[in-house]
Short mmCIF file of C-alpha atoms in Angstrom, two decimals:
data_model
loop_
_atom_site.label_atom_id
_atom_site.label_comp_id
_atom_site.label_asym_id
_atom_site.label_seq_id
_atom_site.Cartn_x
_atom_site.Cartn_y
_atom_site.Cartn_z
CA MET D 1 -43.79 15.85 7.46
CA ARG D 2 -41.70 18.62 5.80
CA CYS D 3 -39.57 18.82 8.95
CA LEU D 4 -38.96 15.10 8.88
CA LEU D 5 -37.98 15.30 5.18
CA SER D 6 -35.53 18.17 5.92
CA ILE D 7 -33.91 16.26 8.81
CA PHE D 8 -33.62 13.17 6.46
CA LEU D 9 -31.96 15.21 3.76
CA VAL D 10 -29.48 16.82 6.26
CA PHE D 11 -28.68 13.30 7.45
CA LEU D 12 -27.96 12.08 3.96
CA SER D 13 -25.79 15.16 3.02
CA THR D 14 -23.65 14.72 6.20
CA ARG D 15 -23.42 11.05 5.89
CA ASN D 16 -20.72 11.21 3.26
CA ILE D 17 -18.79 14.13 4.61
CA HIS D 18 -16.33 11.62 6.41
CA ALA D 19 -16.45 9.09 3.61
CA GLN D 20 -13.00 8.11 2.54
CA THR D 21 -11.74 9.39 -0.87
CA ILE D 22 -8.61 8.38 -2.45
CA ASN D 23 -7.20 10.74 -5.18
CA LEU D 24 -4.80 9.20 -7.57
CA ASN D 25 -2.90 11.37 -10.05
CA PHE D 26 -1.01 9.18 -12.71
CA PRO D 27 -0.90 11.28 -15.86
CA TYR D 28 1.45 9.02 -17.75
CA PHE D 29 -1.14 6.21 -17.51
CA ALA D 30 -4.15 7.80 -19.18
CA ASP D 31 -6.55 5.34 -20.82
CA LYS D 32 -5.09 2.31 -18.88
CA GLY D 33 -7.63 0.03 -17.06
CA TRP D 34 -7.30 -0.60 -13.30
CA ASN D 35 -8.85 -2.62 -10.44
CA LEU D 36 -9.03 -1.89 -6.78
CA LEU D 37 -8.51 -5.08 -4.72
CA VAL D 38 -9.10 -5.45 -1.01
CA PHE D 39 -7.84 -8.43 1.17
CA GLN D 40 -10.07 -10.34 3.48
CA GLY D 41 -8.10 -13.08 5.13
CA ASN D 42 -6.79 -15.19 2.38
CA ARG D 43 -9.43 -13.90 -0.11
CA THR D 44 -8.96 -11.03 -2.48
CA ASP D 45 -11.99 -9.05 -3.67
CA THR D 46 -12.18 -6.62 -6.65
CA ILE D 47 -14.35 -3.91 -5.38
CA LEU D 48 -13.87 -1.20 -8.13
CA ARG D 49 -12.78 -1.15 -11.84
CA GLY D 50 -12.22 1.73 -14.12
CA THR D 51 -10.09 3.40 -16.78
CA ILE D 52 -7.68 6.29 -15.99
CA PRO D 53 -9.04 9.42 -17.82
CA ASN D 54 -6.90 11.53 -20.08
CA ASP D 55 -5.97 13.87 -17.25
CA GLY D 56 -4.55 10.92 -15.16
CA LYS D 57 -6.85 11.71 -12.18
CA VAL D 58 -8.79 9.01 -10.58
CA VAL D 59 -11.01 9.29 -7.50
CA LEU D 60 -11.58 6.15 -5.60
CA ARG D 61 -14.69 6.01 -3.30
CA LEU D 62 -15.44 2.68 -1.67
CA PRO D 63 -18.76 1.09 -2.56
CA GLU D 64 -21.39 1.28 0.15
CA LYS D 65 -20.96 -2.32 1.03
CA ASN D 66 -17.20 -1.76 1.68
CA LYS D 67 -17.35 1.60 3.47
CA SER D 68 -16.29 0.07 6.78
CA TYR D 69 -13.36 -1.87 5.37
CA LYS D 70 -10.04 -1.27 7.05
CA GLY D 71 -6.92 -2.93 5.83
CA MET D 72 -4.68 -3.33 2.90
CA ALA D 73 -5.79 -2.55 -0.73
CA ARG D 74 -4.05 -2.82 -4.05
CA TRP D 75 -4.76 -0.57 -6.96
CA MET D 76 -3.52 -2.48 -10.04
CA LEU D 77 -3.11 -1.61 -13.65
CA ASN D 78 -4.61 -4.25 -15.89
CA GLU D 79 -1.26 -4.21 -17.89
CA GLY D 80 0.80 -4.81 -14.71
CA GLY D 81 2.04 -2.63 -11.86
CA GLY D 82 0.23 -0.77 -9.20
CA LEU D 83 0.54 0.09 -5.60
CA ASP D 84 -0.40 -1.00 -2.19
CA PHE D 85 -1.92 1.25 0.48
CA ILE D 86 -3.82 1.16 3.75
CA ILE D 87 -7.45 1.91 3.79
CA ASN D 88 -8.37 3.26 7.26
CA GLY D 89 -11.00 5.94 6.69
CA GLU D 90 -8.61 8.75 5.96
CA SER D 91 -8.90 10.55 2.71
CA PHE D 92 -5.55 10.99 0.91
CA THR D 93 -3.77 11.58 -2.46
CA VAL D 94 -1.16 9.49 -4.30
CA GLU D 95 0.72 11.11 -7.10
CA CYS D 96 3.22 10.02 -9.66
CA ARG D 97 4.45 12.25 -12.36
CA SER D 98 6.79 9.81 -14.02
CA ASN D 99 6.27 7.13 -16.68
CA GLN D 100 8.50 4.83 -14.62
CA PRO D 101 6.91 4.72 -11.16
CA ASN D 102 9.10 3.59 -8.20
CA GLU D 103 9.13 4.21 -4.55
CA SER D 104 11.13 7.31 -4.95
CA ASN D 105 8.73 9.14 -7.30
CA ILE D 106 5.37 8.07 -5.90
CA PHE D 107 4.23 10.66 -3.24
CA TYR D 108 1.52 10.19 -0.59
CA SER D 109 -0.06 13.16 1.09
CA GLY D 110 -2.70 13.47 3.80
CA THR D 111 -2.01 9.90 5.18
CA THR D 112 0.16 9.30 8.01
CA GLU D 113 -0.15 5.51 7.88
CA ASN D 114 0.66 5.16 4.19
CA THR D 115 3.65 7.62 4.54
CA PHE D 116 4.91 5.52 7.42
CA LEU D 117 4.28 2.20 5.66
CA ASN D 118 6.22 3.33 2.56
CA ALA D 119 9.07 4.90 4.57
CA ASN D 120 9.66 1.66 6.35
CA HIS D 121 8.71 -0.91 3.64
CA HIS D 122 12.00 -0.40 1.68
CA GLU D 123 14.23 -0.75 4.74
CA GLN D 124 12.33 -3.92 5.74
CA GLU D 125 12.62 -5.46 2.33
CA ARG D 126 16.33 -4.69 2.23
CA LEU D 127 17.02 -6.27 5.65
CA LEU D 128 14.90 -9.35 4.86
CA ALA D 129 16.62 -9.84 1.43
CA ARG D 130 20.08 -9.64 3.10
CA LEU D 131 18.96 -12.08 5.77
CA GLU D 132 17.56 -14.63 3.34
CA SER D 133 20.81 -14.33 1.18
CA VAL D 134 23.02 -15.08 4.13
CA LYS D 135 20.83 -17.96 5.22
CA GLN D 136 20.88 -19.50 1.85
CA THR D 137 24.67 -19.05 1.52
CA LEU D 138 25.20 -20.58 5.00
CA SER D 139 23.17 -23.67 3.89
CA LEU D 140 25.60 -24.29 1.02
CA TYR D 141 28.67 -24.50 3.23
CA PRO D 142 29.47 -27.21 5.87
CA LEU D 143 30.40 -26.17 9.41
CA THR D 144 33.99 -26.89 8.68
CA SER D 145 34.22 -24.30 5.91
CA THR D 146 36.21 -21.19 6.58
CA LEU D 147 33.29 -19.19 5.34
CA HIS D 148 30.81 -20.55 7.83
CA GLN D 149 32.04 -18.51 10.88
CA PRO D 150 31.91 -15.07 9.11
CA LEU D 151 28.58 -15.89 7.54
CA SER D 152 27.22 -16.87 10.96
CA GLU D 153 28.45 -13.64 12.41
CA GLU D 154 26.86 -11.63 9.57
CA LEU D 155 23.63 -13.50 10.13
CA ALA D 156 23.63 -12.58 13.81
CA VAL D 157 24.21 -8.93 12.96
CA LEU D 158 21.40 -8.86 10.53
CA GLN D 159 19.06 -10.55 12.89
CA ALA D 160 19.95 -7.95 15.53
CA ALA D 161 19.48 -5.21 12.98
CA TYR D 162 16.03 -6.59 12.02
CA SER D 163 14.95 -6.91 15.68
CA LEU D 164 16.05 -3.33 16.24
CA PHE D 165 13.99 -2.25 13.12
CA LEU D 166 10.89 -4.02 14.37
CA GLY D 167 11.46 -2.56 17.87
CA ASN D 168 11.61 0.99 16.48
CA LEU D 169 8.29 0.52 14.58
CA HIS D 170 6.39 0.48 17.93
#
């Protein structure tokens, strides 16, 4: 019986060794409330809630029922703002030492997927915004307009650039 209990205790202690831990360091947001959301198809579930302690350090550990979740998550401050990241089983750290977080002062470590996501997200947003602008502008001018040809050429250039961007992601 004692041997069985020892084996069980060893099993329990090693079970959480590989559990995903997400360390957040946001010292300028102490005492702010937050929620951790995960996405299931078109559903959004709040799986954790809390308040940032005085030192700004938050440790996120997925609840038991969500341990196998893999996908996008959003850590949101109750007063607005937050960040999106990939939950895939890897433990990592996110740090922002500024009171004005933006993509240039939020740093990810220990996560290849989130580093890749953030490095490419800005470029994708920029290309998509330019594509949408040119499409909207084109819709305002008739085919006979002198602006139609250069805008059509710019649209083709942007579409090619976006295709190249997507091709480079693989």
